CSV table of C-alpha atoms in Angstrom, one decimal:
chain,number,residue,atom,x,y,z
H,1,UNK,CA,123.2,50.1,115.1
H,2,UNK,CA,122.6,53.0,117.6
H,3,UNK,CA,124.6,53.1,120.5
H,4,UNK,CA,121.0,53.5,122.6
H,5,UNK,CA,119.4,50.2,120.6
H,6,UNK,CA,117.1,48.4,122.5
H,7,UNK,CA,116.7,45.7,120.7
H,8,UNK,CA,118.1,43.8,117.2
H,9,UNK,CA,117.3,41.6,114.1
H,10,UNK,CA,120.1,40.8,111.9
H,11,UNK,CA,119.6,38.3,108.7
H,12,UNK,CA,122.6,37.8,106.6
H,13,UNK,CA,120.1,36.1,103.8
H,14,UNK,CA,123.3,36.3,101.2
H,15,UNK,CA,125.0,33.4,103.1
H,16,UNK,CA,121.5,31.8,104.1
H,17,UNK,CA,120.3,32.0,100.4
H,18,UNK,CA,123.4,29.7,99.7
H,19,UNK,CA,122.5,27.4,102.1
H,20,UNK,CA,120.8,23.6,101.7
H,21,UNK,CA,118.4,24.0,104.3
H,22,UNK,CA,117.0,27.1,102.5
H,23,UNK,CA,117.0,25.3,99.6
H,24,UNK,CA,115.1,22.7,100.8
H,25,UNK,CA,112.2,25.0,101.7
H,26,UNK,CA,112.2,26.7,98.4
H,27,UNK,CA,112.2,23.3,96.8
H,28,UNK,CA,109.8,21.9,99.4
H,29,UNK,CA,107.3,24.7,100.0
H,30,UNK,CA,107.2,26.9,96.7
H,31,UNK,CA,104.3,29.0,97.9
H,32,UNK,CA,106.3,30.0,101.0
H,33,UNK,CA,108.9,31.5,99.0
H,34,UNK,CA,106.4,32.9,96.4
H,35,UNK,CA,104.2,34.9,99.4
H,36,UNK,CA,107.8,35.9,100.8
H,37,UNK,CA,108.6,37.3,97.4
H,38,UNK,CA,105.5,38.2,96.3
H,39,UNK,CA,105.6,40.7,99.3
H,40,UNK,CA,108.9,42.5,99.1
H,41,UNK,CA,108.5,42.9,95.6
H,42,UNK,CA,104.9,44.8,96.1
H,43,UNK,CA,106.2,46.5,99.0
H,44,UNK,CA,109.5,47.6,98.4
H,45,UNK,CA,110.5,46.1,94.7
H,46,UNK,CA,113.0,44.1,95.7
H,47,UNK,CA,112.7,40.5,94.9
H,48,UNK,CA,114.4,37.7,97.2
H,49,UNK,CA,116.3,35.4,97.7
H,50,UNK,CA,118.4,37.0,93.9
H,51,UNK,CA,118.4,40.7,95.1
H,52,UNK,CA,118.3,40.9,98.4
H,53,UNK,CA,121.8,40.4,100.7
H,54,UNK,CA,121.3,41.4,104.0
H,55,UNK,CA,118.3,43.0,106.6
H,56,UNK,CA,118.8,44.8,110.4
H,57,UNK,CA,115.9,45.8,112.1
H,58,UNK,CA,116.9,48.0,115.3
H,59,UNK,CA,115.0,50.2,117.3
H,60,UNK,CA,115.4,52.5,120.2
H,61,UNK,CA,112.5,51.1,122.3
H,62,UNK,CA,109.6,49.0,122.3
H,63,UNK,CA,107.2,51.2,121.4
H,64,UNK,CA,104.9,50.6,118.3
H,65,UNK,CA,105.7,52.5,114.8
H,66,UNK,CA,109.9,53.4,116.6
H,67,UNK,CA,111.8,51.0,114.4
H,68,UNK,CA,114.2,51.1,111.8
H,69,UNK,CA,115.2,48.9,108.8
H,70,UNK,CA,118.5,49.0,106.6
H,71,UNK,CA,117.9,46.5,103.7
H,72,UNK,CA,121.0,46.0,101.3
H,73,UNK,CA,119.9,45.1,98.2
H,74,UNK,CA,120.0,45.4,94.4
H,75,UNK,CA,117.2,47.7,93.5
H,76,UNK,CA,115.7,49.9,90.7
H,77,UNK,CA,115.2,53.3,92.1
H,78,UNK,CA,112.7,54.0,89.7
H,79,UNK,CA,110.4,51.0,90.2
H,80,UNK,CA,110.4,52.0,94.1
H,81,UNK,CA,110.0,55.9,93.7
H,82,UNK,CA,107.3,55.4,91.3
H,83,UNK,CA,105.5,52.8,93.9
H,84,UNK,CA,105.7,55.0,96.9
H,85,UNK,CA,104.3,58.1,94.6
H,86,UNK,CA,101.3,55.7,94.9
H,87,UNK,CA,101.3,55.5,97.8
H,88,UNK,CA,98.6,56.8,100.7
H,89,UNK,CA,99.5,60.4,101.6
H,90,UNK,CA,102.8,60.3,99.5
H,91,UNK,CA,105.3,63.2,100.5
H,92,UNK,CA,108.9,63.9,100.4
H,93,UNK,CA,111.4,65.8,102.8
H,94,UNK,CA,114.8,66.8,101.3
H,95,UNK,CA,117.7,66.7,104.3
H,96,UNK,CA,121.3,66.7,103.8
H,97,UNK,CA,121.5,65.4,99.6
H,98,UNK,CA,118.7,62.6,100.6
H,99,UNK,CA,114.8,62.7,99.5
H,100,UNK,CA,113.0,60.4,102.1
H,101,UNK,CA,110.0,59.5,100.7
H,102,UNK,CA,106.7,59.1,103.7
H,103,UNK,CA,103.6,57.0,103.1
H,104,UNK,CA,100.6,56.4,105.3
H,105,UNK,CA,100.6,52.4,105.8
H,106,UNK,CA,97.4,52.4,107.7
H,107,UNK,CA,95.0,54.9,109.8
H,108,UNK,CA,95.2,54.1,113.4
H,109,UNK,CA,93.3,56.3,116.3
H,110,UNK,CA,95.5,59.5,117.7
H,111,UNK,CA,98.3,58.6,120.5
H,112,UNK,CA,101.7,59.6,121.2
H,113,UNK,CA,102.6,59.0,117.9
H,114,UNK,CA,101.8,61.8,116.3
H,115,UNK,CA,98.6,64.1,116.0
H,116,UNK,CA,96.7,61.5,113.9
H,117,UNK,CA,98.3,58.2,115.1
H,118,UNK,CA,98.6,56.7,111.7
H,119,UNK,CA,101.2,54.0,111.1
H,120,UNK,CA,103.7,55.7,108.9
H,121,UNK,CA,106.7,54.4,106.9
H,122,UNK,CA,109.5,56.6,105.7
H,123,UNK,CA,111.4,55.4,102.5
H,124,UNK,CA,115.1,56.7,101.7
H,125,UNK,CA,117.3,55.3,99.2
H,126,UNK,CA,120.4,56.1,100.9
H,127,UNK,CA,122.3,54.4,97.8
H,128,UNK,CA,123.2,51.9,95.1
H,129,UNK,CA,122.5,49.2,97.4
H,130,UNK,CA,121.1,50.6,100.8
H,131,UNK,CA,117.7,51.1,100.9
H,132,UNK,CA,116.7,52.9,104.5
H,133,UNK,CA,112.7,52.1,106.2
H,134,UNK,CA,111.8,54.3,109.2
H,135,UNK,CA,109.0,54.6,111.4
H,136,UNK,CA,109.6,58.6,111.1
H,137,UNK,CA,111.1,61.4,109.3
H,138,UNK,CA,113.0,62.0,112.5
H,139,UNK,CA,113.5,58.1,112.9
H,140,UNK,CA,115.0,57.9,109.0
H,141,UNK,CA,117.2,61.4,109.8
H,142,UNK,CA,118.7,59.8,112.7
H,143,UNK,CA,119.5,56.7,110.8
H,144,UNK,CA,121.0,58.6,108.2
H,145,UNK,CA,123.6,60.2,110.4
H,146,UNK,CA,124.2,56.8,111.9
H,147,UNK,CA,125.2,55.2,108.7
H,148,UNK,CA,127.4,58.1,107.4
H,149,UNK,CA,128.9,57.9,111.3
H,150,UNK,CA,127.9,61.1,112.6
H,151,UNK,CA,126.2,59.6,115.9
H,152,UNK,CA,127.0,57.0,118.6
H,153,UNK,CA,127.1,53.5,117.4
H,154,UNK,CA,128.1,50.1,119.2
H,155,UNK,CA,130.6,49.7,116.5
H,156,UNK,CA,133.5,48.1,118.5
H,157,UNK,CA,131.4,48.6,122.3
H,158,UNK,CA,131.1,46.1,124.0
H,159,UNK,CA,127.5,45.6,124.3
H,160,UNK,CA,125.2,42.8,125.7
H,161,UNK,CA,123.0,43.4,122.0
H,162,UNK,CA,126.5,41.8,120.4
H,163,UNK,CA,127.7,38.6,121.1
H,164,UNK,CA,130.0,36.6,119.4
H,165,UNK,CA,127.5,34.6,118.2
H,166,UNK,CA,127.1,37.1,115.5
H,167,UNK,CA,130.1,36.8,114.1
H,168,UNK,CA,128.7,33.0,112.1
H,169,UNK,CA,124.9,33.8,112.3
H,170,UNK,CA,122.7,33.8,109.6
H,171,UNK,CA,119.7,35.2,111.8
H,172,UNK,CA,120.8,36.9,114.7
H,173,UNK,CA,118.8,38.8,117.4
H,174,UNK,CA,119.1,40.4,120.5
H,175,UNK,CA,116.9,42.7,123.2
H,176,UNK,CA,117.9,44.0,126.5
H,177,UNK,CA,116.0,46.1,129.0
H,178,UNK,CA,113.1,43.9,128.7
H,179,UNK,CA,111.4,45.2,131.7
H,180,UNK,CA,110.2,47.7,129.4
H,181,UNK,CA,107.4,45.5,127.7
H,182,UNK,CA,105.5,45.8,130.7
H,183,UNK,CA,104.7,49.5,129.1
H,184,UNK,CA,104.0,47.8,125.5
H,185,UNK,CA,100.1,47.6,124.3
H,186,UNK,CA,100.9,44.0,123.4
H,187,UNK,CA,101.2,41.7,126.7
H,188,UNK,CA,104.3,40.2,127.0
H,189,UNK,CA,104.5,38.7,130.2
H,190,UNK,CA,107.2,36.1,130.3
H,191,UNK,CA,109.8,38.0,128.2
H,192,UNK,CA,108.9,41.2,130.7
H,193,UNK,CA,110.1,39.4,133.6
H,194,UNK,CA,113.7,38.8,131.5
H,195,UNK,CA,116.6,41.3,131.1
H,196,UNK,CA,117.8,40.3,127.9
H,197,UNK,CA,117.6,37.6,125.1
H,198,UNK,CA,120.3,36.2,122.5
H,199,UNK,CA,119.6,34.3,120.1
H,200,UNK,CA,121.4,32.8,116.7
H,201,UNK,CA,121.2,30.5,113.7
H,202,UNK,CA,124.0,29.6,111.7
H,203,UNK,CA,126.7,28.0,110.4
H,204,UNK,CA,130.1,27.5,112.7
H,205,UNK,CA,133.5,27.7,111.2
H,206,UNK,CA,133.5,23.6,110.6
H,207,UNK,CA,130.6,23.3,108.3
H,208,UNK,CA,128.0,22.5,111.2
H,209,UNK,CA,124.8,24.1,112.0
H,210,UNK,CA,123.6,25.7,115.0
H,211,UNK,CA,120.9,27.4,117.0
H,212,UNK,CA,121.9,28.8,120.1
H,213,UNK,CA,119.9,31.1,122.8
H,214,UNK,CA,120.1,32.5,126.1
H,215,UNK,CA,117.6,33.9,128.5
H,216,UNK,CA,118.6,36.6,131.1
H,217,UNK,CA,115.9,36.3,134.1
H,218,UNK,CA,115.2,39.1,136.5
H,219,UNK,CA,115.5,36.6,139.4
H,220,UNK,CA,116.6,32.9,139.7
H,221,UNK,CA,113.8,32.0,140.5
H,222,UNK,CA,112.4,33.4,136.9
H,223,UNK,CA,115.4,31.5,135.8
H,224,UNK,CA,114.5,28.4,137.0
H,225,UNK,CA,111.2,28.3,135.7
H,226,UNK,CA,112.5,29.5,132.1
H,227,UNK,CA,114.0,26.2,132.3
H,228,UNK,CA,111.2,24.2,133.0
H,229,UNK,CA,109.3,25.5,130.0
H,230,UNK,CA,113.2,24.7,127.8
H,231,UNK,CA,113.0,21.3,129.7
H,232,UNK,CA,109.3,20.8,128.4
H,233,UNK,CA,109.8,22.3,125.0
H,234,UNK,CA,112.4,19.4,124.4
H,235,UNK,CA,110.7,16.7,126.3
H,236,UNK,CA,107.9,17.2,123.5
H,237,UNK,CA,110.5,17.6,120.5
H,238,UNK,CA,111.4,14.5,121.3
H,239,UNK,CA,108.4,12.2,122.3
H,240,UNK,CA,107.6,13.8,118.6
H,241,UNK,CA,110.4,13.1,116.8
H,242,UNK,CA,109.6,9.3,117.6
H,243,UNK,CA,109.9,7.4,114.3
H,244,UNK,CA,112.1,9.7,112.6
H,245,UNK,CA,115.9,9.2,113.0
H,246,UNK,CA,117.3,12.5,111.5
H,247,UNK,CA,115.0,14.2,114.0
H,248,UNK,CA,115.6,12.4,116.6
H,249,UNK,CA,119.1,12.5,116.0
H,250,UNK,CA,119.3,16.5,116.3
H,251,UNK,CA,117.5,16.5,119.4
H,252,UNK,CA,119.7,14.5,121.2
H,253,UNK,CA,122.1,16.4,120.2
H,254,UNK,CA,120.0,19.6,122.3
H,255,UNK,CA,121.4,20.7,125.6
H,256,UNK,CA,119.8,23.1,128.0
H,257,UNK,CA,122.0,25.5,130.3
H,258,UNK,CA,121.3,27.5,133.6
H,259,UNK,CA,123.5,28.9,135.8
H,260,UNK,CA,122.4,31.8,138.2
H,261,UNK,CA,120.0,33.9,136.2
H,262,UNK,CA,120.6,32.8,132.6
H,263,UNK,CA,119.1,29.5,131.2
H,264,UNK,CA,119.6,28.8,127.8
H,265,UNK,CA,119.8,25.9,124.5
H,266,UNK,CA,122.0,25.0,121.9
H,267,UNK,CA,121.9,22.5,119.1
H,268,UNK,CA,124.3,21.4,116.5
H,269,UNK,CA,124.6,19.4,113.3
H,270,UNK,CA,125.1,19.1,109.7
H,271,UNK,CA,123.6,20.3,106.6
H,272,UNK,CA,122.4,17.3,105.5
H,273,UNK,CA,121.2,16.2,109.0
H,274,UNK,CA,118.8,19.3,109.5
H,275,UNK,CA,117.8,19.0,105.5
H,276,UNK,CA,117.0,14.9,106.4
H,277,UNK,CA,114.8,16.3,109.6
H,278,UNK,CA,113.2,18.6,107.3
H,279,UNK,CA,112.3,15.8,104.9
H,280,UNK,CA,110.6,14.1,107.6
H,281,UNK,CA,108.5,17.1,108.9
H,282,UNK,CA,107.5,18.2,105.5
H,283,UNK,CA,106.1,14.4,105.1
H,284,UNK,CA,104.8,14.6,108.8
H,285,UNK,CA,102.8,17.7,107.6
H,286,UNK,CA,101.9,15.9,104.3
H,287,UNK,CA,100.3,13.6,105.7
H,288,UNK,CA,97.6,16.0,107.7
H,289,UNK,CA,96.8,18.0,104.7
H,290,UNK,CA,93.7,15.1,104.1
H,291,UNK,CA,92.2,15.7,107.8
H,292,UNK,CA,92.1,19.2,107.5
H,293,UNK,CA,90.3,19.1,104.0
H,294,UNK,CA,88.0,16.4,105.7
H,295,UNK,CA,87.2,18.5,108.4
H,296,UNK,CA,86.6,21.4,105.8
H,297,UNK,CA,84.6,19.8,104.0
H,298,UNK,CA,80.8,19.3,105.8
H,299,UNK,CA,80.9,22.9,106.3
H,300,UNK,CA,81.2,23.4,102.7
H,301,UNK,CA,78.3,20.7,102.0
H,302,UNK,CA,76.3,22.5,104.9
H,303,UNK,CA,76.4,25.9,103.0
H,304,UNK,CA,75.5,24.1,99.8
H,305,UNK,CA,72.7,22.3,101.2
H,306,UNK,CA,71.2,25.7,103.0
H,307,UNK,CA,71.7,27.3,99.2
């Protein structure tokens, strides 16, 4: 990552992909996976969870169409050049032994981005396994030099976008300078009045899993209130989780933190635990699949009675 990143998404889908509880959802909720895949393999021919082994998603700022993806996958080169060639307004850039490849994703109105404002995408296969997405040819050329080491990284800073959290995580992410969202299109109001956010999901060192996050406030008071809404969040978990042991069961096991400015959570238990929870909010879900057809259903009556 940049030494100037702003913000971070790390999933190390490898070691998730081996997991139980991902396993459960691919046994539990097929079409999940199948949209998932169905996706990347369009989009990028790649096709999770066999080929795919890791994704970062950094960016520089919080502006729209800045960001940057490295994907480390297996890949056929071929499959994806001959996709992009496709493509909407498909062109190419040589630079330094590397063809990135730039599509038009969709037309937006003029802004700072560029002359026509469209959202672009450039495409470099950077090499067997390391497939490069950029919001810009410049974007993609600066990630290029930072992957063969010829700009600034946080490789071995110490940064507040790298905790040691990372270190077990299976998703990881991270954002600092959040005072900056206040400039962003989309309205962001409660994570604008925060300096920074960790979060992490994972496995620890004895077998357990975790989820772990914590909120950096502006003020205390900010802080204090970010705990109220944690406070809440689990006060409804809970009062939900009634009649279900393996749910209930994780969320005692949640604790809430504050000290100063920083309020946070963090959860812990085992594999088959979480996968026992998940058994019990799949049936939970199950179980309203008949209201919603119900519900569905006089409007579909309606429209053949007007026909």
């Amino acid at each position: 990552m940049p030494a100037d990143a702003q913000w971070v998404v790390h999933i190390d889908y490898e070691s998730l992909s081996d997991s139980k509880v991902l396993q459960k959802i691919r046994d539990e909720k097929p079409m999940l996976r199948k949209m998932v895949q169905g996706w990347m393999n369009k989009r990028y021919g790649i096709d999770p969870p066999e080929d795919l082994k890791s994704l970062t998603m950094f960016s520089r700022d919080y502006r729209q169409y800045t960001g940057t993806v490295v994907i480390q996958a297996s890949y056929e080169t071929d499959k994806i050049e001959s996709r992009l060639r496709k493509a909407t307004n498909h062109r190419t850039t040589q630079w330094q032994d590397h063809t990135l490849h730039t599509v038009t994703l969709s037309k937006q109105k003029p802004s700072e981005q560029g002359p026509s404002g469209d959202e672009e995408m450039t495409v470099v296969m950077v090499d067997s396994d390391t497939i490069l997405l950029a919001s810009s040819v410049d974007n993609a050329k600066q990630a290029l030099k930072l992957l063969s080491g010829d700009s600034p990284s946080l490789d071995g800073k110490d940064s507040p976008l790298l905790t040691d959290a990372i270190k077990n995580a299976w998703m990881y992410g991270a954002a600092i300078n959040l005072g900056e969202l206040k400039k962003h299109p989309v309205s962001m109001p409660i994570l604008a009045q925060h300096q920074q956010i960790n979060w992490s999901f994972g496995e620890q060192s004895d077998g357990m899993l975790y989820e772990q996050a914590d909120f950096v406030a502006q003020s205390e008071e900010v802080a204090k209130q970010t705990k109220a809404i944690l406070d809440g969040i689990v006060a409804y978990e809970r009062l939900w989780s009634e009649g279900s042991e393996p749910m209930a069961t994780l969320m005692e096991n949640v604790e809430i933190t504050h000290e100063g400015k920083t309020t946070g959570f963090r959860w812990q238990g085992s594999s088959d635990q979480v996968v026992a929870a998940m058994d019990d909010l799949f049936a939970r879900m199950e179980t309203w699949k008949p209201i919603l057809m119900k519900n569905h259903q006089p409007h579909q009556n309606q429209k053949q009675r007007s026909e």
